[in-house]
Tab-separated table of N, CA and C in Angstrom:
chain	number	residue	atom	x	y	z
A	1	MET	N	120.477	85.335	87.857
A	1	MET	CA	120.217	85.001	89.224
A	1	MET	C	118.923	85.885	89.470
A	2	ALA	N	117.889	85.547	90.190
A	2	ALA	CA	116.746	86.192	90.586
A	2	ALA	C	116.895	87.218	91.981
A	3	SER	N	116.613	88.290	91.857
A	3	SER	CA	116.851	89.172	93.343
A	3	SER	C	115.294	89.819	93.559
A	4	PHE	N	115.301	89.618	95.056
A	4	PHE	CA	113.966	90.186	95.276
A	4	PHE	C	114.078	90.740	96.757
A	5	SER	N	113.467	91.915	96.587
A	5	SER	CA	113.501	92.888	98.087
A	5	SER	C	112.445	92.105	99.097
A	6	LEU	N	112.911	92.568	100.421
A	6	LEU	CA	112.366	92.152	101.302
A	6	LEU	C	111.017	92.481	101.510
A	7	ASP	N	110.815	93.402	100.868
A	7	ASP	CA	109.278	93.997	100.677
A	7	ASP	C	108.613	93.079	99.505
A	8	ASP	N	109.389	92.840	98.637
A	8	ASP	CA	108.883	91.939	97.605
A	8	ASP	C	108.109	90.610	98.343
A	9	ILE	N	109.147	90.266	99.075
A	9	ILE	CA	108.843	88.876	99.594
A	9	ILE	C	107.877	88.949	100.989
A	10	ARG	N	107.648	90.089	101.343
A	10	ARG	CA	106.427	90.424	102.492
A	10	ARG	C	105.420	90.369	101.814
A	11	ASN	N	105.146	91.087	100.459
A	11	ASN	CA	104.042	91.383	99.588
A	11	ASN	C	103.367	90.006	99.311
A	12	ALA	N	104.448	89.180	98.898
A	12	ALA	CA	103.920	87.781	98.385
A	12	ALA	C	103.228	87.129	99.439
A	13	ALA	N	104.083	87.219	100.734
A	13	ALA	CA	103.599	86.344	101.926
A	13	ALA	C	102.432	86.688	102.267
A	14	GLU	N	101.909	88.114	102.277
A	14	GLU	CA	100.766	88.685	102.556
A	14	GLU	C	99.479	88.328	101.524
A	15	ALA	N	99.885	88.019	100.386
A	15	ALA	CA	99.073	87.680	99.213
A	15	ALA	C	98.605	86.347	99.413
A	16	ARG	N	99.542	85.486	99.747
A	16	ARG	CA	99.499	83.951	99.841
A	16	ARG	C	98.980	83.759	101.255
A	17	TYR	N	99.472	84.243	102.358
A	17	TYR	CA	99.097	83.811	103.660
A	17	TYR	C	98.500	84.973	104.327
A	18	GLY	N	97.759	85.662	103.789
A	18	GLY	CA	96.805	86.887	104.162
A	18	GLY	C	95.560	86.582	105.247
A	19	SER	N	95.187	87.299	105.732
A	19	SER	CA	94.130	87.297	106.748
A	19	SER	C	92.891	86.976	106.401
A	20	THR	N	91.812	86.684	106.987
A	20	THR	CA	90.625	86.565	106.723
A	20	THR	C	89.698	87.665	107.390
A	21	ASP	N	89.299	88.597	106.530
A	21	ASP	CA	88.757	90.043	107.041
A	21	ASP	C	87.305	89.966	107.020
A	22	ILE	N	86.902	90.278	108.304
A	22	ILE	CA	85.247	90.370	108.549
A	22	ILE	C	85.008	91.805	108.843
A	23	GLU	N	83.916	92.393	107.770
A	23	GLU	CA	83.418	93.815	107.976
A	23	GLU	C	82.553	93.758	109.201
A	24	LEU	N	82.741	94.667	110.246
A	24	LEU	CA	81.881	95.079	111.234
A	24	LEU	C	81.536	96.361	111.322
A	25	GLY	N	80.659	96.754	110.602
A	25	GLY	CA	80.249	98.022	110.602
A	25	GLY	C	81.097	98.937	109.892
A	26	ASP	N	81.602	99.980	110.411
A	26	ASP	CA	82.805	100.808	110.043
A	26	ASP	C	84.299	100.151	110.363
A	27	GLU	N	84.358	99.041	110.886
A	27	GLU	CA	85.599	98.516	111.221
A	27	GLU	C	85.727	96.959	110.677
A	28	THR	N	87.031	96.772	110.546
A	28	THR	CA	87.324	95.405	109.789
A	28	THR	C	88.098	94.656	110.806
A	29	VAL	N	87.491	93.290	111.377
A	29	VAL	CA	88.438	92.391	112.146
A	29	VAL	C	89.240	91.564	111.281
A	30	ARG	N	90.579	91.510	111.455
A	30	ARG	CA	91.334	90.556	110.815
A	30	ARG	C	91.543	89.167	111.359
A	31	LEU	N	91.558	87.915	110.941
A	31	LEU	CA	91.755	86.755	111.472
A	31	LEU	C	92.934	86.499	110.847
A	32	LEU	N	94.169	86.212	111.748
A	32	LEU	CA	95.391	85.765	110.946
A	32	LEU	C	95.431	84.512	110.577
A	33	ASN	N	96.231	84.162	109.494
A	33	ASN	CA	96.252	82.967	108.957
A	33	ASN	C	97.204	82.266	110.076
A	34	PRO	N	96.989	81.160	110.165
A	34	PRO	CA	97.842	80.216	111.201
A	34	PRO	C	99.253	80.570	110.973
A	35	LEU	N	99.813	80.495	109.732
A	35	LEU	CA	101.219	80.565	109.482
A	35	LEU	C	101.976	81.901	110.147
A	36	ARG	N	100.992	83.108	110.163
A	36	ARG	CA	101.300	84.331	110.458
A	36	ARG	C	101.346	84.431	112.032
A	37	LEU	N	100.852	83.144	112.896
A	37	LEU	CA	100.570	83.264	114.376
A	37	LEU	C	102.050	83.093	114.775
A	38	PRO	N	102.450	83.438	116.250
A	38	PRO	CA	103.390	82.719	116.819
A	38	PRO	C	102.889	81.417	117.086
A	39	LYS	N	104.312	80.658	117.463
A	39	LYS	CA	104.270	78.948	117.496
A	39	LYS	C	103.401	78.795	118.695
A	40	ASP	N	103.332	79.439	119.809
A	40	ASP	CA	102.403	78.818	121.095
A	40	ASP	C	101.020	79.085	120.618
A	41	THR	N	100.684	80.404	120.003
A	41	THR	CA	99.262	80.495	119.468
A	41	THR	C	98.965	79.234	118.465
A	42	ARG	N	99.685	78.912	117.387
A	42	ARG	CA	99.344	77.983	116.595
A	42	ARG	C	98.970	76.782	117.427
A	43	THR	N	100.088	76.199	118.341
A	43	THR	CA	99.705	75.019	119.255
A	43	THR	C	98.486	74.975	119.665
A	44	LYS	N	98.176	76.220	120.502
A	44	LYS	CA	96.856	76.471	121.155
A	44	LYS	C	95.659	76.186	120.028
A	45	LEU	N	95.722	76.700	119.019
A	45	LEU	CA	94.743	76.786	118.127
A	45	LEU	C	94.539	75.234	117.504
A	46	SER	N	95.567	74.587	117.426
A	46	SER	CA	95.555	73.255	116.941
A	46	SER	C	94.966	72.295	118.027
A	47	GLN	N	95.523	72.415	119.377
A	47	GLN	CA	94.540	71.999	120.722
A	47	GLN	C	93.312	72.049	120.617
A	48	LEU	N	92.676	73.413	120.485
A	48	LEU	CA	91.418	73.654	120.408
A	48	LEU	C	90.558	73.182	119.443
A	49	GLN	N	91.083	73.098	118.126
A	49	GLN	CA	90.605	72.309	116.941
A	49	GLN	C	90.291	70.771	117.421
A	50	ASP	N	91.472	70.036	118.172
A	50	ASP	CA	91.129	68.725	118.486
A	50	ASP	C	90.072	68.754	119.396
A	51	ASP	N	90.004	69.517	120.362
A	51	ASP	CA	89.084	69.407	121.295
A	51	ASP	C	87.612	69.648	120.913
A	52	MET	N	87.382	70.385	119.584
A	52	MET	CA	86.178	70.471	118.938
A	52	MET	C	85.496	69.111	118.715
A	53	GLY	N	86.330	68.172	118.218
A	53	GLY	CA	85.815	67.024	117.993
A	53	GLY	C	85.457	65.912	119.371
A	54	GLY	N	85.647	66.567	120.566
A	54	GLY	CA	85.225	65.761	121.736
A	54	GLY	C	83.575	65.725	121.896
A	55	GLU	N	83.250	64.534	122.512
A	55	GLU	CA	81.651	64.361	122.615
A	55	GLU	C	81.188	65.348	123.645
A	56	ASP	N	81.785	65.960	124.709
A	56	ASP	CA	81.121	66.837	125.439
A	56	ASP	C	81.893	68.091	125.344
A	57	ALA	N	82.183	68.444	124.126
A	57	ALA	CA	83.065	69.830	123.395
A	57	ALA	C	81.868	70.782	123.797
A	58	ASP	N	82.251	72.039	124.298
A	58	ASP	CA	81.193	73.351	124.291
A	58	ASP	C	81.639	74.033	123.189
A	59	GLN	N	80.969	73.870	121.836
A	59	GLN	CA	81.464	74.331	120.669
A	59	GLN	C	81.417	75.638	120.530
A	60	GLU	N	80.494	76.410	121.359
A	60	GLU	CA	80.405	78.011	121.320
A	60	GLU	C	81.673	78.356	121.853
A	61	GLU	N	82.115	77.909	122.966
A	61	GLU	CA	83.130	78.194	124.094
A	61	GLU	C	84.459	78.142	123.031
A	62	LEU	N	84.626	76.923	122.538
A	62	LEU	CA	85.710	76.692	121.636
A	62	LEU	C	85.943	77.399	120.554
A	63	LEU	N	84.814	77.702	119.814
A	63	LEU	CA	84.762	78.611	118.490
A	63	LEU	C	85.306	79.959	119.024
A	64	SER	N	84.815	80.499	120.051
A	64	SER	CA	85.098	81.759	120.336
A	64	SER	C	86.347	81.870	121.070
A	65	GLU	N	87.060	80.824	121.561
A	65	GLU	CA	88.446	81.004	122.156
A	65	GLU	C	89.042	80.828	120.886
A	66	ALA	N	89.004	79.995	119.762
A	66	ALA	CA	89.717	80.110	118.471
A	66	ALA	C	89.686	81.624	117.956
A	67	ILE	N	88.635	82.176	118.026
A	67	ILE	CA	88.424	83.381	117.373
A	67	ILE	C	89.221	84.479	118.029
A	68	ARG	N	89.276	84.271	119.391
A	68	ARG	CA	90.098	85.230	120.210
A	68	ARG	C	91.537	84.863	119.562
A	69	LEU	N	92.077	83.546	119.439
A	69	LEU	CA	93.534	83.244	119.340
A	69	LEU	C	94.014	83.863	118.081
A	70	VAL	N	93.074	83.805	116.962
A	70	VAL	CA	93.441	84.400	115.694
A	70	VAL	C	93.254	85.762	115.189
A	71	ALA	N	92.428	86.540	116.174
A	71	ALA	CA	91.953	87.996	116.123
A	71	ALA	C	93.361	88.718	115.963
A	72	GLU	N	93.557	89.735	115.132
A	72	GLU	CA	94.650	90.745	115.184
A	72	GLU	C	94.998	91.224	116.512
A	73	HIS	N	93.824	91.615	117.083
A	73	HIS	CA	93.766	92.240	118.443
A	73	HIS	C	92.777	91.638	119.204
A	74	ALA	N	92.714	91.501	120.381
A	74	ALA	CA	92.037	91.101	121.587
A	74	ALA	C	90.701	92.045	121.428
A	75	ALA	N	90.603	93.365	121.360
A	75	ALA	CA	89.652	94.077	121.460
A	75	ALA	C	88.861	93.751	120.147
A	76	ALA	N	89.206	93.641	118.952
A	76	ALA	CA	88.673	93.188	117.922
A	76	ALA	C	87.930	91.956	118.068
A	77	ALA	N	88.601	91.001	118.660
A	77	ALA	CA	87.869	89.648	118.640
A	77	ALA	C	86.720	89.882	119.637
A	78	ASP	N	86.857	90.701	120.618
A	78	ASP	CA	85.812	90.922	121.562
A	78	ASP	C	84.463	91.406	120.919
A	79	LYS	N	84.711	92.660	120.306
A	79	LYS	CA	83.728	93.200	119.464
A	79	LYS	C	82.950	92.393	118.330
A	80	LEU	N	83.766	91.387	117.751
A	80	LEU	CA	83.280	90.323	116.767
A	80	LEU	C	82.251	89.639	117.382
A	81	LEU	N	82.854	88.862	118.766
A	81	LEU	CA	81.975	88.119	119.586
A	81	LEU	C	80.710	88.857	120.093
A	82	MET	N	80.873	89.839	120.409
A	82	MET	CA	79.765	90.639	121.187
A	82	MET	C	78.706	90.688	119.999
A	83	ALA	N	79.151	91.112	118.671
A	83	ALA	CA	78.282	91.303	117.536
A	83	ALA	C	77.644	90.098	117.262
A	84	VAL	N	78.378	88.824	117.077
A	84	VAL	CA	77.722	87.533	117.045
A	84	VAL	C	76.779	87.197	117.973
A	85	GLY	N	77.047	87.679	119.333
A	85	GLY	CA	76.152	87.172	120.334
A	85	GLY	C	75.997	85.649	120.889
A	86	GLY	N	76.875	85.015	120.573
A	86	GLY	CA	76.743	83.762	121.062
A	86	GLY	C	75.910	82.807	119.878
A	87	ASP	N	75.628	83.063	118.761
A	87	ASP	CA	74.752	82.421	117.802
A	87	ASP	C	75.969	81.358	117.196
A	88	LEU	N	75.658	80.119	117.628
A	88	LEU	CA	76.571	78.974	117.314
A	88	LEU	C	76.774	78.934	115.924
A	89	ALA	N	75.660	78.942	114.968
A	89	ALA	CA	75.859	79.081	113.699
A	89	ALA	C	76.650	79.866	112.791
A	90	VAL	N	76.454	81.278	113.393
A	90	VAL	CA	77.344	82.290	112.962
A	90	VAL	C	78.906	81.995	113.340
A	91	LEU	N	79.071	81.422	114.483
A	91	LEU	CA	80.576	81.208	114.806
A	91	LEU	C	80.963	80.116	113.975
A	92	ALA	N	80.289	79.154	113.896
A	92	ALA	CA	80.644	78.033	112.876
A	92	ALA	C	81.205	78.578	111.583
A	93	GLU	N	80.067	79.215	110.988
A	93	GLU	CA	80.382	79.894	109.732
A	93	GLU	C	81.659	80.674	109.568
A	94	ILE	N	81.787	81.441	110.509
A	94	ILE	CA	83.133	82.356	110.668
A	94	ILE	C	84.270	81.580	110.511
A	95	PHE	N	84.292	80.527	111.689
A	95	PHE	CA	85.453	79.638	111.471
A	95	PHE	C	85.560	78.726	110.343
A	96	ASP	N	84.413	78.367	109.810
A	96	ASP	CA	84.539	77.474	108.354
A	96	ASP	C	85.144	78.435	107.286
A	97	ARG	N	84.834	79.811	107.333
A	97	ARG	CA	85.471	80.615	106.313
A	97	ARG	C	86.907	80.895	106.496
A	98	TYR	N	87.233	81.105	107.854
A	98	TYR	CA	88.495	81.244	108.009
A	98	TYR	C	89.333	79.988	107.698
A	99	GLY	N	88.809	78.887	108.102
A	99	GLY	CA	89.769	77.528	107.708
A	99	GLY	C	89.619	77.508	106.355
A	100	LYS	N	88.958	77.632	105.482
A	100	LYS	CA	89.003	77.462	103.823
A	100	LYS	C	89.965	78.774	103.203
A	101	GLY	N	90.188	79.777	104.277
A	101	GLY	CA	90.988	80.975	103.692
A	101	GLY	C	92.528	80.543	104.193
A	102	ALA	N	92.506	79.857	105.199
A	102	ALA	CA	93.666	79.300	105.880
A	102	ALA	C	94.258	77.932	105.145
A	103	GLN	N	93.595	77.288	104.437
A	103	GLN	CA	93.698	76.277	103.675
A	103	GLN	C	94.665	76.860	102.712
A	104	VAL	N	94.349	77.576	101.873
A	104	VAL	CA	95.404	78.123	100.940
A	104	VAL	C	96.787	78.383	101.238
A	105	GLY	N	97.000	78.690	102.433
A	105	GLY	CA	98.312	79.044	102.866
A	105	GLY	C	99.190	78.234	103.712
A	106	GLU	N	98.322	77.105	103.942
A	106	GLU	CA	99.093	75.806	104.634
A	106	GLU	C	100.335	75.320	104.129
A	107	ALA	N	101.233	75.300	105.082
A	107	ALA	CA	102.447	74.410	104.540
A	107	ALA	C	102.126	72.956	104.023
A	108	SER	N	102.654	72.379	103.086
A	108	SER	CA	102.458	70.937	102.575
A	108	SER	C	103.948	70.358	102.683
A	109	ALA	N	103.782	68.900	102.908
A	109	ALA	CA	104.877	68.127	102.812
A	109	ALA	C	105.479	68.132	101.788
A	110	SER	N	106.887	68.295	101.721
A	110	SER	CA	107.358	68.041	100.249
A	110	SER	C	107.541	66.426	100.014
A	111	ALA	N	107.294	66.152	98.647
A	111	ALA	CA	107.519	64.720	98.205
A	111	ALA	C	109.047	64.385	98.252
A	112	ALA	N	109.324	63.190	98.637
A	112	ALA	CA	110.721	62.988	98.558
A	112	ALA	C	111.287	62.081	97.377
């Protein structure tokens, strides 16, 4: 029978569902994997992603709000967004890289 410590499981979860880290000078901003977020935050993130497809969607506002939701700390999100300065292309690239990193850890439906 296999035996694992909780620390082993936590380390495996971090390796598999780790954050997307963005270096910002001497600081690192961590964008947490959706599976590491509270359920209400995951729901808000999902709604924001749905809203991004809308015809009149303010992409800069929605991407900024998404970063605020997934950032480990509000202050870190504010610093990152201030450094980006409203550049929509940079915001889109950040969210794209975040999405690619999060896909690795997405739960998949099991085959019946």
